[in-house]
Amino acid sequence: MIASAVALAVIVAVGVIVGARAWHGAHRSSLERALDLAPKDAARYSWTDWAALRTALGVSGTGTEADDALLDKGYDADLTPASSITSSVDTLREAFGFSPATMSSELLTQSTTGAALFITLDDSVSFDAIRAHLSDAGFAPPSSDQGVWDGGDVAGVGPVPILGFAALDASAHLVVTSDSAGFLRDAMAHRGDGDVPAPIAQVAAQVGSPIAAELYDGDYTCSHLAMANADATDQAQGEQLIADAGKVNPVLAFAMARTAHAVRVAMAFADHDQAKVNAATRARLASGDAPGQGGTFPDRFALGEVAARGAVVTMDLKPVADSPVLSDLSTGPLLFATC
């Protein structure tokens, strides 16, 4: 009887785990699905959910007026700092035939080997119209439907390198652009190959369905958000604050994600034990002075729940007086993201 009970418990536990994984697989966010397409060597991912942004801001329609309203309101609400095309909307509209008013989302990926911009479009957008716009703009067409359109000699696109080369996948409502034809070909050929790096997948799973987000791998976090980027005085203050706060471990991945009214930070560590230690330390660091940024963190946000969720620490931030937390703190130096 005991053996049967143990076997039953194991079966039930396995069933719960499998069921939880199946549920998560069926309820993955748009961000998580977009990450599947990204080159697996990416170090930085910049996400904007334009469909959710339009809903949050109550902006509808298409054309210049809709785009202007979306960009102005999005900037004021700190919901567009992760977008790579906010200053290139006219170029995008003229050369491609679409704009943020008809985009579903964008994900900019950057690595040491190249950059690619993944744009998903509303069902209403015609890919025949996109091809016509590209051709009229002067892009050289590819030899196959999913080949690379070459805009290297298009004058209007020159100031926006990431839009210099384009590939289309009408079946996925997807346009991918890059500043390198070779990198774009590789990105298209290997979409969906392999798994998203585990630390990036872990932090993405913990930030839900953000309107805007920045995600960094460990090396990028530990270099670009490092206190070493601060001046000598701020570095010395940061070192003392860290010494007073407690033990810190290297961050394996970092995400800062913005919804209409809140920000969540997620940091991945080696295991749950490290996450528990770092949850306490980083909560202390996020509650005081902000050397390298100026002022204090409480000037910018009210710190909510800080939790260790598996190997990930999550921190919920409530912006104070519409403080632009995402645009302000997603670049370093950032004390509570120290490695």
CSV table of C-alpha atoms in Angstrom, one decimal:
chain,number,residue,atom,x,y,z
A,1,MET,CA,0.0,0.0,0.0
A,2,ILE,CA,2.8,2.4,0.9
A,3,ALA,CA,4.6,1.7,-2.4
A,4,SER,CA,1.4,2.2,-4.3
A,5,ALA,CA,0.8,5.5,-2.5
A,6,VAL,CA,4.3,6.7,-3.3
A,7,ALA,CA,3.9,5.7,-6.9
A,8,LEU,CA,0.6,7.5,-7.1
A,9,ALA,CA,2.1,10.6,-5.5
A,10,VAL,CA,4.9,10.5,-8.1
A,11,ILE,CA,2.4,10.1,-10.9
A,12,VAL,CA,0.3,13.0,-9.6
A,13,ALA,CA,3.4,15.2,-9.2
A,14,VAL,CA,4.6,14.5,-12.7
A,15,GLY,CA,1.1,15.1,-13.9
A,16,VAL,CA,1.0,18.5,-12.2
A,17,ILE,CA,4.4,19.5,-13.7
A,18,VAL,CA,3.4,18.4,-17.2
A,19,GLY,CA,0.0,20.1,-16.8
A,20,ALA,CA,1.7,23.3,-15.7
A,21,ARG,CA,4.1,23.3,-18.6
A,22,ALA,CA,1.3,22.6,-21.0
A,23,TRP,CA,-0.8,25.5,-19.6
A,24,HIS,CA,2.2,27.8,-19.9
A,25,GLY,CA,2.8,26.7,-23.4
A,26,ALA,CA,-0.7,27.5,-24.3
A,27,HIS,CA,-0.7,30.9,-22.5
A,28,ARG,CA,2.7,32.3,-23.6
A,29,SER,CA,2.8,36.0,-24.0
A,30,SER,CA,3.3,37.8,-27.2
A,31,LEU,CA,6.8,38.8,-26.0
A,32,GLU,CA,7.7,35.1,-25.4
A,33,ARG,CA,6.5,34.1,-28.8
A,34,ALA,CA,8.5,36.9,-30.4
A,35,LEU,CA,11.6,35.8,-28.6
A,36,ASP,CA,11.3,32.4,-30.3
A,37,LEU,CA,12.1,34.1,-33.6
A,38,ALA,CA,15.1,36.0,-32.4
A,39,PRO,CA,18.7,35.0,-33.2
A,40,LYS,CA,19.9,32.9,-30.3
A,41,ASP,CA,23.1,34.9,-29.8
A,42,ALA,CA,21.2,38.1,-29.1
A,43,ALA,CA,22.4,40.0,-26.1
A,44,ARG,CA,19.7,42.7,-26.0
A,45,TYR,CA,16.0,42.6,-26.9
A,46,SER,CA,13.8,45.7,-27.1
A,47,TRP,CA,10.1,45.1,-27.2
A,48,THR,CA,7.1,47.2,-27.9
A,49,ASP,CA,3.5,45.9,-28.2
A,50,TRP,CA,1.9,48.5,-30.4
A,51,ALA,CA,-1.5,46.8,-30.4
A,52,ALA,CA,-1.6,46.9,-26.6
A,53,LEU,CA,-0.2,50.4,-26.6
A,54,ARG,CA,-3.0,51.7,-28.9
A,55,THR,CA,-5.6,50.0,-26.6
A,56,ALA,CA,-4.1,51.5,-23.4
A,57,LEU,CA,-4.0,55.0,-24.9
A,58,GLY,CA,-7.3,54.8,-26.6
A,59,VAL,CA,-5.8,55.6,-30.0
A,60,SER,CA,-7.5,54.3,-33.2
A,61,GLY,CA,-7.4,54.9,-36.9
A,62,THR,CA,-4.5,55.1,-39.3
A,63,GLY,CA,-2.5,57.7,-41.0
A,64,THR,CA,-0.4,60.6,-39.8
A,65,GLU,CA,-2.8,61.9,-37.2
A,66,ALA,CA,-3.1,58.5,-35.5
A,67,ASP,CA,0.7,58.0,-35.6
A,68,ASP,CA,1.3,61.4,-34.1
A,69,ALA,CA,-1.2,60.9,-31.3
A,70,LEU,CA,0.2,57.4,-30.6
A,71,LEU,CA,3.8,58.6,-30.4
A,72,ASP,CA,3.0,61.8,-28.4
A,73,LYS,CA,0.8,60.0,-25.8
A,74,GLY,CA,3.2,57.0,-25.7
A,75,TYR,CA,6.2,59.2,-25.0
A,76,ASP,CA,4.3,61.0,-22.2
A,77,ALA,CA,3.3,57.6,-20.7
A,78,ASP,CA,6.9,56.2,-20.9
A,79,LEU,CA,5.6,53.4,-23.1
A,80,THR,CA,7.8,53.9,-26.2
A,81,PRO,CA,11.4,54.1,-25.1
A,82,ALA,CA,12.1,50.5,-26.3
A,83,SER,CA,11.0,51.3,-29.8
A,84,SER,CA,13.6,51.7,-32.5
A,85,ILE,CA,11.3,53.4,-35.1
A,86,THR,CA,9.7,56.4,-33.2
A,87,SER,CA,11.9,58.8,-35.1
A,88,SER,CA,11.6,57.0,-38.4
A,89,VAL,CA,7.8,56.7,-38.8
A,90,ASP,CA,7.7,58.9,-42.0
A,91,THR,CA,10.3,56.7,-43.6
A,92,LEU,CA,8.5,53.5,-42.5
A,93,ARG,CA,5.2,54.8,-43.8
A,94,GLU,CA,6.6,55.9,-47.2
A,95,ALA,CA,9.0,53.1,-47.9
A,96,PHE,CA,7.1,50.2,-46.4
A,97,GLY,CA,3.4,51.3,-46.4
A,98,PHE,CA,2.7,50.7,-42.7
A,99,SER,CA,3.4,52.5,-39.4
A,100,PRO,CA,2.9,52.1,-35.6
A,101,ALA,CA,-0.9,52.6,-36.2
A,102,THR,CA,-1.0,49.2,-38.0
A,103,MET,CA,1.8,47.4,-36.4
A,104,SER,CA,1.1,44.7,-33.8
A,105,SER,CA,4.5,44.6,-32.2
A,106,GLU,CA,8.2,45.1,-32.8
A,107,LEU,CA,11.2,43.3,-31.3
A,108,LEU,CA,14.7,44.7,-31.9
A,109,THR,CA,17.5,42.2,-31.3
A,110,GLN,CA,21.1,43.1,-31.0
A,111,SER,CA,24.3,40.9,-30.7
A,112,THR,CA,27.9,41.1,-31.5
A,113,THR,CA,27.2,39.7,-35.0
A,114,GLY,CA,24.3,42.0,-36.0
A,115,ALA,CA,20.9,43.5,-35.4
A,116,ALA,CA,17.4,42.5,-36.6
A,117,LEU,CA,14.0,44.2,-36.2
A,118,PHE,CA,11.1,41.8,-36.1
A,119,ILE,CA,7.8,43.6,-36.9
A,120,THR,CA,4.4,41.8,-36.8
A,121,LEU,CA,1.5,43.5,-38.5
A,122,ASP,CA,-2.2,43.7,-38.2
A,123,ASP,CA,-4.2,41.4,-40.4
A,124,SER,CA,-5.5,44.4,-42.3
A,125,VAL,CA,-2.1,45.2,-43.7
A,126,SER,CA,-1.6,44.0,-47.3
A,127,PHE,CA,1.7,42.4,-48.1
A,128,ASP,CA,1.1,43.1,-51.8
A,129,ALA,CA,1.0,46.8,-50.8
A,130,ILE,CA,4.2,46.4,-48.8
A,131,ARG,CA,6.0,45.0,-51.8
A,132,ALA,CA,4.6,47.8,-54.0
A,133,HIS,CA,5.9,50.4,-51.5
A,134,LEU,CA,9.3,48.8,-51.3
A,135,SER,CA,9.6,48.7,-55.1
A,136,ASP,CA,8.4,52.3,-55.5
A,137,ALA,CA,10.9,53.4,-52.9
A,138,GLY,CA,13.7,51.9,-54.8
A,139,PHE,CA,14.4,48.6,-52.9
A,140,ALA,CA,15.8,45.9,-55.2
A,141,PRO,CA,13.5,42.9,-55.1
A,142,PRO,CA,14.6,39.4,-54.1
A,143,SER,CA,14.6,36.4,-56.3
A,144,SER,CA,12.2,34.6,-53.9
A,145,ASP,CA,9.2,35.6,-51.9
A,146,GLN,CA,11.1,35.4,-48.6
A,147,GLY,CA,14.4,36.7,-49.9
A,148,VAL,CA,16.0,40.0,-49.0
A,149,TRP,CA,14.9,43.3,-50.4
A,150,ASP,CA,17.9,45.5,-50.8
A,151,GLY,CA,17.5,49.2,-49.8
A,152,GLY,CA,21.1,50.0,-49.5
A,153,ASP,CA,21.0,52.6,-52.2
A,154,VAL,CA,17.6,54.1,-51.2
A,155,ALA,CA,18.3,57.7,-50.1
A,156,GLY,CA,15.4,58.0,-47.6
A,157,VAL,CA,16.4,54.8,-45.8
A,158,GLY,CA,20.1,55.6,-45.5
A,159,PRO,CA,19.7,57.5,-42.2
A,160,VAL,CA,17.9,54.5,-40.7
A,161,PRO,CA,20.3,51.6,-41.1
A,162,ILE,CA,18.1,49.0,-39.4
A,163,LEU,CA,15.6,49.5,-42.3
A,164,GLY,CA,18.2,49.1,-45.0
A,165,PHE,CA,17.3,45.5,-45.8
A,166,ALA,CA,13.9,43.7,-45.5
A,167,ALA,CA,12.4,40.3,-45.7
A,168,LEU,CA,8.7,39.4,-45.7
A,169,ASP,CA,6.7,36.5,-44.5
A,170,ALA,CA,3.1,37.1,-45.3
A,171,SER,CA,1.9,33.9,-43.7
A,172,ALA,CA,3.2,35.0,-40.4
A,173,HIS,CA,2.3,38.7,-40.9
A,174,LEU,CA,6.0,39.4,-40.3
A,175,VAL,CA,8.5,41.9,-41.7
A,176,VAL,CA,12.1,41.6,-40.6
A,177,THR,CA,14.7,44.3,-41.3
A,178,SER,CA,18.4,44.7,-40.7
A,179,ASP,CA,21.4,46.8,-41.5
A,180,SER,CA,23.1,43.8,-43.0
A,181,ALA,CA,21.8,41.6,-45.9
A,182,GLY,CA,23.8,38.6,-44.8
A,183,PHE,CA,22.7,38.8,-41.2
A,184,LEU,CA,19.1,39.2,-42.3
A,185,ARG,CA,19.4,36.1,-44.5
A,186,ASP,CA,20.7,34.1,-41.5
A,187,ALA,CA,18.1,35.5,-39.2
A,188,MET,CA,15.3,34.4,-41.6
A,189,ALA,CA,16.8,31.0,-42.3
A,190,HIS,CA,17.1,30.2,-38.6
A,191,ARG,CA,14.0,31.7,-37.1
A,192,GLY,CA,12.7,29.4,-34.4
A,193,ASP,CA,15.8,27.2,-34.4
A,194,GLY,CA,16.9,26.1,-31.0
A,195,ASP,CA,15.6,27.3,-27.6
A,196,VAL,CA,15.6,30.8,-26.2
A,197,PRO,CA,18.6,31.0,-23.8
A,198,ALA,CA,17.3,29.8,-20.4
A,199,PRO,CA,18.0,32.9,-18.4
A,200,ILE,CA,16.2,35.1,-21.0
A,201,ALA,CA,13.3,32.8,-21.1
A,202,GLN,CA,13.1,32.8,-17.3
A,203,VAL,CA,12.9,36.6,-17.0
A,204,ALA,CA,10.5,36.9,-19.9
A,205,ALA,CA,8.1,34.4,-18.3
A,206,GLN,CA,8.1,36.6,-15.1
A,207,VAL,CA,7.2,39.9,-16.7
A,208,GLY,CA,3.9,38.9,-18.1
A,209,SER,CA,2.5,40.8,-21.1
A,210,PRO,CA,4.2,44.2,-21.1
A,211,ILE,CA,3.6,47.0,-23.5
A,212,ALA,CA,7.3,47.8,-23.5
A,213,ALA,CA,10.4,46.0,-22.2
A,214,GLU,CA,14.1,45.8,-22.3
A,215,LEU,CA,15.8,42.4,-21.8
A,216,TYR,CA,19.5,41.8,-21.5
A,217,ASP,CA,21.7,38.7,-21.2
A,218,GLY,CA,24.2,38.5,-18.3
A,219,ASP,CA,27.2,39.9,-20.1
A,220,TYR,CA,25.2,42.9,-21.4
A,221,THR,CA,23.7,43.5,-18.0
A,222,CYS,CA,27.0,43.3,-16.1
A,223,SER,CA,28.7,45.7,-18.6
A,224,HIS,CA,26.1,48.2,-19.6
A,225,LEU,CA,24.3,48.5,-16.3
A,226,ALA,CA,27.5,48.3,-14.2
A,227,MET,CA,28.5,50.9,-11.7
A,228,ALA,CA,31.9,51.0,-13.4
A,229,ASN,CA,30.2,53.3,-15.9
A,230,ALA,CA,29.6,55.9,-13.2
A,231,ASP,CA,32.1,58.6,-12.2
A,232,ALA,CA,34.6,57.9,-9.4
A,233,THR,CA,32.5,59.5,-6.7
A,234,ASP,CA,29.3,57.6,-7.6
A,235,GLN,CA,31.3,54.4,-7.9
A,236,ALA,CA,32.7,54.8,-4.4
A,237,GLN,CA,29.2,55.5,-3.0
A,238,GLY,CA,27.8,52.5,-4.9
A,239,GLU,CA,30.5,50.2,-3.5
A,240,GLN,CA,29.6,51.3,0.1
A,241,LEU,CA,25.9,50.9,-0.5
A,242,ILE,CA,26.4,47.4,-1.9
A,243,ALA,CA,28.7,46.5,1.1
A,244,ASP,CA,26.0,47.6,3.5
A,245,ALA,CA,23.2,45.9,1.6
A,246,GLY,CA,24.6,42.4,1.6
A,247,LYS,CA,25.8,39.7,-0.8
A,248,VAL,CA,25.2,40.0,-4.5
A,249,ASN,CA,25.7,37.4,-7.2
A,250,PRO,CA,26.1,37.8,-11.0
A,251,VAL,CA,22.9,38.6,-12.9
A,252,LEU,CA,22.4,36.0,-15.7
A,253,ALA,CA,19.6,37.9,-17.4
A,254,PHE,CA,17.7,41.2,-16.7
A,255,ALA,CA,14.3,42.5,-17.8
A,256,MET,CA,12.6,45.7,-17.1
A,257,ALA,CA,9.0,45.7,-18.4
A,258,ARG,CA,6.3,48.4,-18.5
A,259,THR,CA,2.6,48.1,-18.5
A,260,ALA,CA,0.2,51.1,-18.6
A,261,HIS,CA,0.6,51.8,-14.8
A,262,ALA,CA,3.5,49.7,-13.4
A,263,VAL,CA,7.0,48.4,-14.0
A,264,ARG,CA,8.3,44.9,-13.2
A,265,VAL,CA,12.0,44.1,-13.0
A,266,ALA,CA,13.1,40.4,-13.3
A,267,MET,CA,16.7,39.2,-12.7
A,268,ALA,CA,17.8,35.6,-13.2
A,269,PHE,CA,20.4,33.9,-11.0
A,270,ALA,CA,22.1,30.5,-10.9
A,271,ASP,CA,19.5,28.9,-8.5
A,272,HIS,CA,16.8,29.6,-6.0
A,273,ASP,CA,19.2,30.0,-3.1
A,274,GLN,CA,20.9,32.8,-4.9
A,275,ALA,CA,17.6,34.4,-5.8
A,276,LYS,CA,16.5,34.4,-2.2
A,277,VAL,CA,19.7,36.1,-1.0
A,278,ASN,CA,19.6,38.6,-3.9
A,279,ALA,CA,15.9,39.4,-3.4
A,280,ALA,CA,16.8,40.8,0.1
A,281,THR,CA,20.0,42.6,-1.0
A,282,ARG,CA,18.5,44.2,-4.1
A,283,ALA,CA,15.4,45.3,-2.3
A,284,ARG,CA,17.7,47.3,0.0
A,285,LEU,CA,19.6,48.7,-2.9
A,286,ALA,CA,16.4,49.8,-4.7
A,287,SER,CA,15.2,51.6,-1.5
A,288,GLY,CA,17.8,54.3,-1.2
A,289,ASP,CA,20.2,56.5,-3.1
A,290,ALA,CA,20.7,56.1,-6.9
A,291,PRO,CA,24.4,56.9,-7.5
A,292,GLY,CA,25.1,57.1,-11.2
A,293,GLN,CA,21.4,58.1,-11.9
A,294,GLY,CA,21.2,60.9,-9.4
A,295,GLY,CA,18.8,61.4,-6.5
A,296,THR,CA,17.1,58.4,-5.0
A,297,PHE,CA,15.1,55.4,-6.2
A,298,PRO,CA,12.1,56.4,-4.1
A,299,ASP,CA,12.0,59.7,-6.0
A,300,ARG,CA,11.2,57.6,-9.1
A,301,PHE,CA,9.1,54.7,-7.8
A,302,ALA,CA,7.5,53.1,-4.8
A,303,LEU,CA,9.0,49.6,-4.3
A,304,GLY,CA,6.3,46.9,-4.1
A,305,GLU,CA,6.7,43.2,-3.7
A,306,VAL,CA,10.2,41.7,-4.2
A,307,ALA,CA,10.1,37.9,-4.5
A,308,ALA,CA,12.3,35.0,-5.3
A,309,ARG,CA,10.5,32.9,-7.9
A,310,GLY,CA,12.6,29.9,-8.6
A,311,ALA,CA,15.9,31.3,-9.8
A,312,VAL,CA,14.4,34.7,-10.7
A,313,VAL,CA,14.0,37.8,-8.5
A,314,THR,CA,11.1,40.0,-9.4
A,315,MET,CA,10.6,43.6,-8.2
A,316,ASP,CA,7.4,45.5,-8.7
A,317,LEU,CA,7.8,49.2,-9.1
A,318,LYS,CA,5.1,51.8,-9.1
A,319,PRO,CA,6.3,55.0,-10.9
A,320,VAL,CA,6.0,58.2,-8.8
A,321,ALA,CA,4.2,61.1,-10.4
A,322,ASP,CA,4.4,59.6,-13.9
A,323,SER,CA,8.2,59.2,-13.5
A,324,PRO,CA,9.7,57.7,-16.8
A,325,VAL,CA,11.1,54.7,-15.0
A,326,LEU,CA,11.7,52.5,-18.1
A,327,SER,CA,13.4,55.2,-20.1
A,328,ASP,CA,15.3,56.4,-17.1
A,329,LEU,CA,16.6,53.2,-15.6
A,330,SER,CA,16.9,50.7,-18.4
A,331,THR,CA,20.3,52.2,-19.2
A,332,GLY,CA,23.1,52.2,-16.6
A,333,PRO,CA,24.6,52.5,-14.3
A,334,LEU,CA,21.9,50.9,-12.2
A,335,LEU,CA,22.8,50.1,-8.6
A,336,PHE,CA,20.3,47.4,-7.9
A,337,ALA,CA,21.3,45.5,-11.1
A,338,THR,CA,24.9,45.3,-10.0
A,339,CYS,CA,26.8,42.1,-10.7
